[in-house]
CSV table of C-alpha atoms in Angstrom, one decimal:
chain,number,residue,atom,x,y,z
A,77,MET,CA,-5.1,30.9,59.4
A,78,THR,CA,-2.1,31.9,57.3
A,79,ASP,CA,0.4,29.5,56.0
A,80,LEU,CA,3.3,31.4,57.9
A,81,LEU,CA,1.2,31.4,61.1
A,82,ALA,CA,0.3,27.7,60.7
A,83,ALA,CA,3.8,26.7,60.4
A,84,ARG,CA,5.1,28.9,63.2
A,85,THR,CA,2.4,27.4,65.2
A,86,GLN,CA,3.5,23.8,64.6
A,87,MET,CA,7.0,24.5,65.1
A,88,ALA,CA,6.1,26.0,68.4
A,89,LEU,CA,3.9,23.2,69.3
A,90,SER,CA,6.5,20.5,68.3
A,91,LEU,CA,9.1,22.2,70.2
A,92,GLY,CA,7.0,23.0,73.1
A,93,PHE,CA,6.2,19.3,73.4
A,94,HIS,CA,10.1,17.9,72.7
A,95,ILE,CA,11.6,20.2,75.1
A,96,ILE,CA,9.8,18.6,78.1
A,97,PHE,CA,11.2,15.1,77.0
A,98,ALA,CA,14.5,16.7,76.2
A,99,VAL,CA,14.8,18.4,79.8
A,100,ILE,CA,13.8,14.8,81.6
A,101,GLY,CA,16.3,13.1,79.3
A,102,ILE,CA,19.1,15.3,80.6
A,103,GLY,CA,17.8,15.2,84.4
A,104,MET,CA,16.4,11.6,85.0
A,105,PRO,CA,19.6,9.7,84.6
A,106,ALA,CA,21.1,12.0,87.2
A,107,LEU,CA,18.7,10.8,89.6
A,108,MET,CA,18.7,7.1,88.7
A,109,VAL,CA,22.7,7.1,89.0
A,110,LEU,CA,22.8,8.9,92.5
A,111,ALA,CA,20.0,6.3,93.8
A,112,GLU,CA,22.0,3.5,92.3
A,113,ARG,CA,25.2,4.7,93.8
A,114,LYS,CA,23.3,5.0,97.0
A,115,TRP,CA,22.4,1.2,96.7
A,116,LEU,CA,26.2,0.0,95.9
A,117,LYS,CA,27.4,1.9,99.3
A,118,THR,CA,24.5,1.1,101.5
A,119,GLY,CA,22.8,-2.5,100.3
A,120,ASP,CA,19.5,-0.9,101.0
A,121,PRO,CA,16.8,-2.3,98.4
A,122,VAL,CA,15.1,1.2,98.8
A,123,TRP,CA,17.6,2.7,96.6
A,124,LEU,CA,17.8,-0.1,94.1
A,125,ASP,CA,14.0,0.1,93.8
A,126,LEU,CA,14.2,3.8,93.2
A,127,ALA,CA,17.1,3.3,90.4
A,128,LYS,CA,14.9,0.6,88.4
A,129,ARG,CA,11.7,2.7,88.6
A,130,TRP,CA,13.3,5.7,87.5
A,131,SER,CA,15.2,4.0,84.5
A,132,LYS,CA,11.9,2.8,83.6
A,133,GLY,CA,10.3,6.2,83.5
A,134,THR,CA,13.5,7.3,81.7
A,135,ALA,CA,13.0,4.8,78.7
A,136,ILE,CA,9.6,5.7,78.7
A,137,LEU,CA,10.1,9.4,78.2
A,138,PHE,CA,13.1,8.6,76.0
A,139,ALA,CA,11.2,6.9,73.6
A,140,VAL,CA,8.5,9.5,73.2
A,141,GLY,CA,11.2,12.2,73.0
A,142,ALA,CA,12.8,10.1,70.1
A,143,VAL,CA,9.6,10.2,68.2
A,144,SER,CA,9.1,14.1,69.0
A,145,GLY,CA,12.5,14.7,68.2
A,146,THR,CA,12.0,12.9,64.9
A,147,VAL,CA,9.3,15.4,63.7
A,148,LEU,CA,11.1,18.2,64.6
A,149,SER,CA,13.7,17.3,62.5
A,150,PHE,CA,11.3,16.7,59.3
A,151,GLU,CA,9.8,19.7,60.1
A,152,LEU,CA,12.9,22.1,59.5
A,153,GLY,CA,13.1,20.6,56.1
A,154,LEU,CA,9.4,20.5,55.3
A,155,LEU,CA,8.3,23.6,56.8
A,156,TRP,CA,11.5,26.0,56.3
A,157,PRO,CA,13.8,24.5,53.5
A,158,THR,CA,15.0,27.7,52.6
A,159,PHE,CA,16.4,28.0,55.8
A,160,MET,CA,18.0,24.5,55.7
A,161,GLU,CA,19.6,25.3,52.5
A,162,TYR,CA,21.0,28.7,53.8
A,163,ALA,CA,21.9,27.5,57.1
A,164,GLY,CA,22.4,23.6,56.7
A,165,PRO,CA,26.2,23.5,55.6
A,166,ILE,CA,27.1,26.0,58.8
A,167,ILE,CA,25.1,24.1,61.6
A,168,GLY,CA,25.3,20.7,60.4
A,169,MET,CA,28.3,19.9,62.8
A,170,PRO,CA,26.4,20.4,66.0
A,171,PHE,CA,23.1,18.3,64.7
A,172,SER,CA,25.7,15.5,63.2
A,173,LEU,CA,27.1,15.3,66.8
A,174,GLU,CA,23.8,15.4,68.4
A,175,GLY,CA,23.3,12.2,66.5
A,176,PHE,CA,26.2,10.6,67.8
A,177,ALA,CA,25.5,11.5,71.3
A,178,PHE,CA,21.7,10.5,70.9
A,179,PHE,CA,22.7,6.9,69.8
A,180,THR,CA,25.3,6.5,72.6
A,181,GLU,CA,22.3,7.3,75.1
A,182,ALA,CA,20.2,5.2,73.4
A,183,ILE,CA,22.9,2.3,73.4
A,184,PHE,CA,23.6,2.6,77.0
A,185,LEU,CA,20.0,3.2,78.5
A,186,GLY,CA,19.5,-0.2,76.7
A,187,THR,CA,22.4,-1.8,78.5
A,188,TYR,CA,21.4,-0.1,81.9
A,189,LEU,CA,17.8,-1.7,81.6
A,190,TYR,CA,18.7,-5.2,80.8
A,191,GLY,CA,22.1,-5.2,82.4
A,192,TRP,CA,21.1,-5.4,86.1
A,193,THR,CA,21.8,-9.3,86.2
A,194,LYS,CA,24.2,-9.2,83.0
A,195,LEU,CA,26.7,-6.9,84.3
A,196,SER,CA,28.7,-6.3,87.5
A,197,PRO,CA,27.3,-3.4,89.8
A,198,LYS,CA,29.9,-1.3,89.0
A,199,ALA,CA,30.1,-1.8,85.6
A,200,HIS,CA,26.1,-1.4,85.5
A,201,TRP,CA,26.5,2.0,87.3
A,202,TRP,CA,28.9,3.2,84.7
A,203,ALA,CA,26.6,2.5,82.1
A,204,GLY,CA,24.0,4.9,83.6
A,205,VAL,CA,26.7,7.5,84.0
A,206,ALA,CA,27.2,7.2,80.0
A,207,VAL,CA,23.4,7.4,79.7
A,208,MET,CA,23.7,11.1,82.0
A,209,VAL,CA,26.5,12.4,80.3
A,210,SER,CA,25.5,11.4,76.7
A,211,GLY,CA,22.0,12.8,77.3
A,212,THR,CA,23.4,16.1,78.7
A,213,VAL,CA,26.1,16.5,75.7
A,214,SER,CA,22.9,15.7,73.2
A,215,GLY,CA,21.0,18.7,74.7
A,216,ILE,CA,24.5,21.0,74.4
A,217,PHE,CA,24.8,20.1,70.7
A,218,VAL,CA,21.2,21.0,69.8
A,219,VAL,CA,20.9,24.5,71.7
A,220,PHE,CA,24.8,24.9,69.9
A,221,ALA,CA,22.7,25.1,66.7
A,222,ASN,CA,19.8,27.4,68.4
A,223,ALA,CA,22.4,29.8,69.7
A,224,TRP,CA,23.7,30.3,66.1
A,225,MET,CA,20.4,31.3,65.1
A,226,ASN,CA,20.5,34.0,67.7
A,227,ALA,CA,24.4,34.9,67.2
A,228,PRO,CA,25.3,33.9,63.8
A,229,ALA,CA,29.1,33.4,63.1
A,230,GLY,CA,31.6,31.2,61.2
A,231,PHE,CA,30.7,32.5,57.7
A,232,GLU,CA,31.0,35.4,55.4
A,233,ILE,CA,28.3,36.4,52.8
A,234,VAL,CA,29.2,36.7,49.3
A,235,ASN,CA,26.6,37.6,46.7
A,236,GLY,CA,23.7,36.8,49.3
A,237,LEU,CA,25.1,33.5,50.1
A,238,PRO,CA,27.2,32.2,53.0
A,239,THR,CA,30.8,31.2,52.3
A,240,ASN,CA,33.9,30.6,53.7
A,241,ILE,CA,32.2,28.5,56.3
A,242,ASP,CA,34.1,27.8,59.7
A,243,PRO,CA,32.0,25.1,61.2
A,244,ILE,CA,33.7,25.3,64.7
A,245,ALA,CA,33.2,28.9,64.6
A,246,ALA,CA,29.7,28.7,64.1
A,247,MET,CA,29.3,26.0,66.7
A,248,LEU,CA,31.2,28.0,69.3
A,249,ASN,CA,29.2,31.4,68.7
A,250,PRO,CA,28.7,34.3,71.1
A,251,ALA,CA,25.6,32.8,72.0
A,252,SER,CA,26.9,29.1,72.9
A,253,PHE,CA,28.1,29.7,76.2
A,254,HIS,CA,25.4,31.2,78.1
A,255,GLN,CA,22.7,29.3,76.3
A,256,THR,CA,23.8,25.9,76.7
A,257,LEU,CA,24.8,26.7,80.3
A,258,HIS,CA,21.3,28.2,81.0
A,259,MET,CA,19.5,25.4,79.6
A,260,THR,CA,21.3,22.6,81.1
A,261,ILE,CA,21.0,24.0,84.6
A,262,ALA,CA,17.5,24.4,83.8
A,263,ALA,CA,17.2,20.9,82.9
A,264,PHE,CA,18.3,19.5,86.2
A,265,ALA,CA,16.4,22.2,88.0
A,266,THR,CA,13.4,21.3,86.5
A,267,THR,CA,13.5,17.5,86.7
A,268,GLY,CA,15.0,17.8,90.3
A,269,ILE,CA,11.9,19.9,91.5
A,270,ALA,CA,9.4,18.2,89.4
A,271,VAL,CA,10.4,14.9,91.0
A,272,ALA,CA,10.8,16.1,94.4
A,273,GLY,CA,7.1,17.8,94.0
A,274,ILE,CA,5.7,14.2,92.8
A,275,HIS,CA,7.3,12.7,96.1
A,276,ALA,CA,6.3,15.5,98.5
A,277,TRP,CA,2.6,15.2,97.3
A,278,MET,CA,2.8,11.5,98.3
A,279,LEU,CA,4.6,12.1,101.7
A,280,ARG,CA,1.9,14.4,102.5
A,281,LYS,CA,-0.5,11.6,102.8
A,282,ASN,CA,2.2,9.1,104.6
A,283,PRO,CA,5.3,11.2,106.0
A,284,HIS,CA,6.9,8.1,107.3
A,285,ASP,CA,7.0,6.4,103.8
A,286,VAL,CA,10.8,5.5,103.3
A,287,PHE,CA,10.4,5.0,99.7
A,288,HIS,CA,9.1,8.3,99.0
A,289,ARG,CA,11.2,10.2,101.8
A,290,SER,CA,14.3,8.6,100.0
A,291,ALA,CA,13.1,9.6,96.5
A,292,LEU,CA,12.5,13.2,97.6
A,293,HIS,CA,16.2,13.4,99.3
A,294,VAL,CA,18.0,12.5,96.3
A,295,ALA,CA,15.6,14.9,93.9
A,296,LEU,CA,16.3,17.7,96.3
A,297,LEU,CA,20.4,16.9,95.8
A,298,VAL,CA,19.8,17.5,92.2
A,299,ALA,CA,17.3,20.6,92.2
A,300,ILE,CA,18.9,22.7,95.0
A,301,PRO,CA,22.2,23.4,93.4
A,302,ALA,CA,20.6,23.5,90.1
A,303,SER,CA,17.7,25.9,91.1
A,304,LEU,CA,20.5,28.1,93.2
A,305,LEU,CA,22.8,28.3,90.1
A,306,GLN,CA,20.2,29.5,87.8
A,307,PRO,CA,19.9,33.1,88.6
A,308,ILE,CA,23.5,33.3,88.0
A,309,SER,CA,23.3,31.9,84.4
A,310,GLY,CA,20.1,34.1,83.8
A,311,ASP,CA,22.4,37.1,84.6
A,312,ILE,CA,24.8,36.2,82.2
A,313,SER,CA,22.3,35.4,79.4
A,314,ALA,CA,20.9,38.9,80.1
A,315,LYS,CA,24.2,40.5,79.9
A,316,PHE,CA,24.6,38.8,76.4
A,317,VAL,CA,20.9,39.7,75.2
A,318,ALA,CA,21.8,43.2,76.0
A,319,LYS,CA,24.8,43.4,74.2
A,320,TYR,CA,23.9,41.6,70.7
A,321,GLN,CA,20.2,41.5,70.9
A,322,PRO,CA,19.0,44.8,72.7
A,323,ALA,CA,15.4,44.9,70.8
A,324,LYS,CA,14.6,41.7,72.4
A,325,LEU,CA,15.9,42.9,75.8
A,326,ALA,CA,13.6,46.0,75.3
A,327,ALA,CA,10.7,43.5,74.5
A,328,MET,CA,11.5,41.4,77.6
A,329,GLU,CA,11.5,44.5,80.0
A,330,GLY,CA,8.4,46.5,78.0
A,331,GLN,CA,11.1,49.1,77.3
A,332,PHE,CA,10.0,51.3,74.6
A,333,ALA,CA,12.2,54.7,75.3
A,334,THR,CA,15.7,54.6,75.2
A,335,GLU,CA,17.0,56.3,78.6
A,336,ARG,CA,19.8,56.3,81.0
A,337,GLY,CA,19.4,54.6,84.5
A,338,ALA,CA,16.5,52.3,83.1
A,339,PRO,CA,14.2,50.6,85.6
A,340,LEU,CA,13.6,46.8,86.0
A,341,ARG,CA,10.0,46.2,85.6
A,342,ILE,CA,8.2,43.5,87.9
A,343,GLY,CA,4.9,42.4,86.1
A,344,GLY,CA,3.1,45.3,83.9
A,345,ILE,CA,1.2,45.4,80.5
A,346,PRO,CA,3.2,46.6,77.6
A,347,ASN,CA,1.1,48.4,75.1
A,348,GLU,CA,2.4,48.7,71.7
A,349,ALA,CA,-0.1,51.5,70.5
A,350,THR,CA,0.7,53.9,73.5
A,351,ARG,CA,4.3,52.7,73.6
A,352,GLU,CA,4.1,52.3,77.5
A,353,THR,CA,4.0,49.5,80.2
A,354,LYS,CA,1.4,50.3,82.7
A,355,TYR,CA,0.9,48.6,86.2
A,356,ALA,CA,4.5,47.6,86.6
A,357,LEU,CA,6.4,47.8,89.9
A,358,GLU,CA,9.6,49.6,88.8
A,359,VAL,CA,12.8,49.2,90.3
A,360,PRO,CA,14.7,52.6,89.8
A,361,LYS,CA,17.9,52.0,87.6
A,362,ALA,CA,18.1,48.3,88.1
A,363,LEU,CA,17.9,47.3,84.5
A,364,SER,CA,20.8,49.3,83.5
A,365,PHE,CA,22.8,47.8,86.3
A,366,LEU,CA,22.0,44.3,85.4
A,367,ALA,CA,22.2,44.7,81.8
A,368,PHE,CA,25.5,46.7,81.8
A,369,ALA,CA,26.9,47.0,85.7
A,370,ASP,CA,26.6,50.4,85.8
A,371,PHE,CA,23.3,52.0,87.0
A,372,ASP,CA,23.6,55.0,84.7
A,373,ALA,CA,24.2,52.8,81.6
A,374,GLU,CA,22.1,53.8,78.4
A,375,VAL,CA,19.4,50.8,77.5
A,376,LYS,CA,18.1,50.9,74.3
A,377,GLY,CA,14.1,51.2,73.7
A,378,LEU,CA,12.1,49.9,71.2
A,379,GLU,CA,11.6,53.1,69.6
A,380,ALA,CA,15.4,53.1,68.6
A,381,PHE,CA,14.6,50.0,66.0
A,382,PRO,CA,12.4,50.0,63.1
A,383,GLU,CA,9.0,48.8,64.1
A,384,GLU,CA,8.9,46.1,61.5
A,385,ASP,CA,11.9,44.7,63.6
A,386,TRP,CA,10.3,44.4,66.8
A,387,PRO,CA,9.4,41.1,68.6
A,388,PRO,CA,5.9,40.7,69.8
A,389,VAL,CA,6.3,42.8,72.7
A,390,ALA,CA,3.6,41.3,75.1
A,391,ILE,CA,4.4,37.9,74.3
A,392,THR,CA,8.1,38.1,75.1
A,393,HIS,CA,7.2,40.4,78.3
A,394,PHE,CA,4.9,38.1,79.7
A,395,ALA,CA,7.0,34.9,79.1
A,396,PHE,CA,9.8,36.4,80.6
A,397,GLN,CA,8.0,37.4,83.6
A,398,ILE,CA,6.6,34.0,84.2
A,399,MET,CA,10.1,32.5,83.5
A,400,VAL,CA,11.7,34.7,86.0
A,401,GLY,CA,9.0,34.3,88.5
A,402,LEU,CA,8.9,30.7,88.8
A,403,GLY,CA,12.7,30.5,88.8
A,404,THR,CA,12.4,32.7,91.8
A,405,LEU,CA,10.1,30.5,93.5
A,406,MET,CA,12.1,27.1,92.7
A,407,MET,CA,15.3,29.2,94.3
A,408,LEU,CA,13.3,29.9,97.5
A,409,ALA,CA,12.0,26.3,97.9
A,410,SER,CA,15.6,25.2,97.7
A,411,LEU,CA,16.7,27.9,100.2
A,412,TRP,CA,13.8,26.7,102.5
A,413,VAL,CA,15.0,23.1,102.4
A,414,LEU,CA,18.7,24.0,103.2
A,415,VAL,CA,17.4,26.1,106.2
A,416,LEU,CA,15.9,22.6,107.4
A,417,TRP,CA,19.0,20.7,107.0
A,418,TRP,CA,21.2,23.1,108.6
A,419,ARG,CA,18.6,22.9,111.5
A,420,LYS,CA,19.0,19.1,111.1
A,421,ARG,CA,15.2,18.9,110.4
A,422,GLU,CA,13.6,16.4,108.1
A,423,VAL,CA,12.0,18.2,105.1
A,424,ALA,CA,9.3,15.4,105.3
A,425,GLU,CA,8.3,16.5,108.8
A,426,SER,CA,7.4,20.0,107.3
A,427,ARG,CA,3.7,19.6,105.9
A,428,PRO,CA,4.1,23.6,104.6
A,429,LEU,CA,7.0,22.8,102.5
A,430,LEU,CA,5.6,19.5,101.1
A,431,THR,CA,2.5,21.4,100.0
A,432,PHE,CA,5.0,24.2,98.4
A,433,LEU,CA,7.1,21.7,96.7
A,434,ALA,CA,4.0,19.3,95.4
A,435,LEU,CA,2.6,22.8,94.0
A,436,LEU,CA,5.9,23.6,92.4
A,437,THR,CA,5.9,20.1,90.4
A,438,PRO,CA,5.0,21.8,86.8
A,439,ALA,CA,6.8,25.1,87.7
A,440,GLY,CA,10.2,24.4,86.0
A,441,PHE,CA,8.5,22.9,82.8
A,442,ILE,CA,6.4,25.9,83.0
A,443,ALA,CA,9.5,28.3,83.0
A,444,VAL,CA,11.5,26.4,80.4
A,445,GLU,CA,8.7,26.8,77.9
A,446,ALA,CA,8.1,30.3,78.8
A,447,GLY,CA,12.4,30.7,78.2
A,448,TRP,CA,11.7,29.1,75.0
A,449,VAL,CA,9.0,31.6,74.1
A,450,VAL,CA,11.4,34.3,74.8
A,451,THR,CA,14.3,32.9,73.1
A,452,GLU,CA,12.2,32.5,69.9
A,453,VAL,CA,9.8,34.8,69.9
A,454,GLY,CA,11.9,37.5,71.3
A,455,ARG,CA,14.1,36.8,68.1
A,456,GLN,CA,11.3,37.5,65.6
A,457,PRO,CA,11.0,38.5,62.9
A,458,TRP,CA,14.3,36.9,62.3
A,459,ILE,CA,15.0,33.2,61.9
A,460,VAL,CA,18.7,33.9,61.7
A,461,TYR,CA,19.4,36.9,63.7
A,462,GLY,CA,19.9,40.1,61.1
A,463,PHE,CA,20.4,37.7,58.3
A,464,MET,CA,17.0,36.0,57.4
A,465,ARG,CA,13.4,36.7,58.0
A,466,THR,CA,11.1,34.0,59.3
A,467,LYS,CA,8.7,34.8,56.2
A,468,ASP,CA,11.4,34.3,53.7
A,469,ALA,CA,12.4,31.0,54.9
A,470,LEU,CA,8.7,29.5,54.7
A,471,THR,CA,8.0,26.5,52.2
A,472,PRO,CA,5.7,27.5,49.3
A,473,MET,CA,3.9,24.6,49.9
A,474,PRO,CA,0.1,25.8,50.6
A,475,GLY,CA,-2.4,24.3,53.0
A,476,LEU,CA,-0.2,24.3,56.1
A,477,VAL,CA,-2.9,24.0,58.2
A,478,TYR,CA,-3.7,20.6,57.8
A,479,PRO,CA,-0.2,19.2,58.8
A,480,LEU,CA,-0.8,21.4,61.6
A,481,ILE,CA,-3.9,19.7,62.7
A,482,GLY,CA,-2.4,16.2,62.2
A,483,ILE,CA,0.7,17.1,64.7
A,484,THR,CA,-1.4,18.4,67.4
A,485,LEU,CA,-3.7,15.0,67.2
A,486,LEU,CA,-0.7,13.2,67.1
A,487,TYR,CA,1.0,15.2,70.0
A,488,CYS,CA,-2.4,14.7,71.9
A,489,PHE,CA,-2.3,11.0,71.8
A,490,LEU,CA,1.2,10.6,73.0
A,491,GLY,CA,0.9,13.2,75.9
A,492,VAL,CA,-2.4,10.9,77.0
A,493,VAL,CA,-0.2,7.5,76.6
A,494,VAL,CA,2.8,9.0,78.5
A,495,ALA,CA,0.8,10.2,81.4
A,496,TYR,CA,-1.0,7.2,81.7
A,497,LEU,CA,2.2,5.0,81.7
A,498,LEU,CA,3.9,7.3,84.0
A,499,TRP,CA,0.6,7.3,86.5
A,500,ALA,CA,0.8,3.5,86.2
A,501,GLN,CA,4.5,3.7,87.6
A,502,ILE,CA,3.6,5.7,90.5
A,503,LEU,CA,0.4,3.5,91.3
A,504,LYS,CA,2.7,0.4,91.6
A,505,THR,CA,4.5,2.1,94.4
A,506,LYS,CA,3.6,0.3,97.9
A,507,PRO,CA,4.4,2.3,101.1
A,508,MET,CA,7.5,1.2,102.9
A,509,THR,CA,8.1,1.4,106.4
A,510,GLN,CA,11.6,1.4,108.1
A,511,GLU,CA,11.6,-2.1,109.0
A,512,MET,CA,11.0,-3.3,105.2
A,513,ARG,CA,14.5,-1.8,104.5
A,514,VAL,CA,16.4,-4.5,105.9
A,515,PRO,CA,17.8,-6.6,103.0
């Protein structure tokens, strides 16, 4: 394994591990805040139990996310020092602001966990709101930095070096809005669907369990609007990619030839050697319309770009298909729930829907991972799009396969610990009947 491949693999592994906890760190506080709000309004002990249990899970995941995020910060400097020297002065502001948001989240999470008997109920609830807001803002600032890598702005190049730096313009680059919107909505949809799936699975065994019925209801309140809004944010993102990163769009769609009225491909296997995508279901002219709101618009194919500037086509295409496919299933599940609610039927009474939700438990996380593959692999061979290639940002230090092995073992250990702690939390849940709800 070359040092470049080892470094890229290590970053992919670190980001893939950390993004799970970042997503949950945005979505879970919303669930515990909603549950506590229900308790404040009704006095029903099931809502209090839910809020406390979810807050403990949030704390576990926050701690592991802090560790994996710290590892990522070190890796940026150790593996990609040229990139940090080049980009540090430009994107330092969002990273600094993310630090403030992170520490705010940590402070209020501690207040929330230990303040049940020390704060008034309303003050305690507002501490939870602060956790939710600061966690969301923290994620947004990180995505600002990544968005800059896709659409560099806020500087000028003089003698090969960035000068006249405007950190605000860099942070609010053309990719900022669509990336932060897409990622934030994805976090709520992913967390909501995952929590709904866990409790749906438990309800398949005991559909009258009040605890799991209540938890499923709150999770769906978060999951449904996010899942239904996600296709809209995805459309905004696709239009940005079509305008600013046409090579990425071509790889996402397996589009090799430049053509007007380009079809949208569902599935298919791209072949870079023959420059065609076989076995795809093609929707005539749909790609041109979705990308440019014109059925006859020209879509640039990969052949319009030097081959050394092509991203890995197959990986980008397959990841995009997985993301869209799973997002569609999550949207369909949300519509199914809405139909039942419209008919005034309980979700817990529909075993097929409970099964569907249970099967979708990991769907959001897989879709998020696939989306980041599209974002990062689709940008290759650039680490800063159009300005710096990934290979030119690599550290000259040899033997990068050894830290890769060490990081892999660390994440395997952390993954086992987290899985055990969360499973222990689930096992502590005892069935609750309607009669047990009386305070």
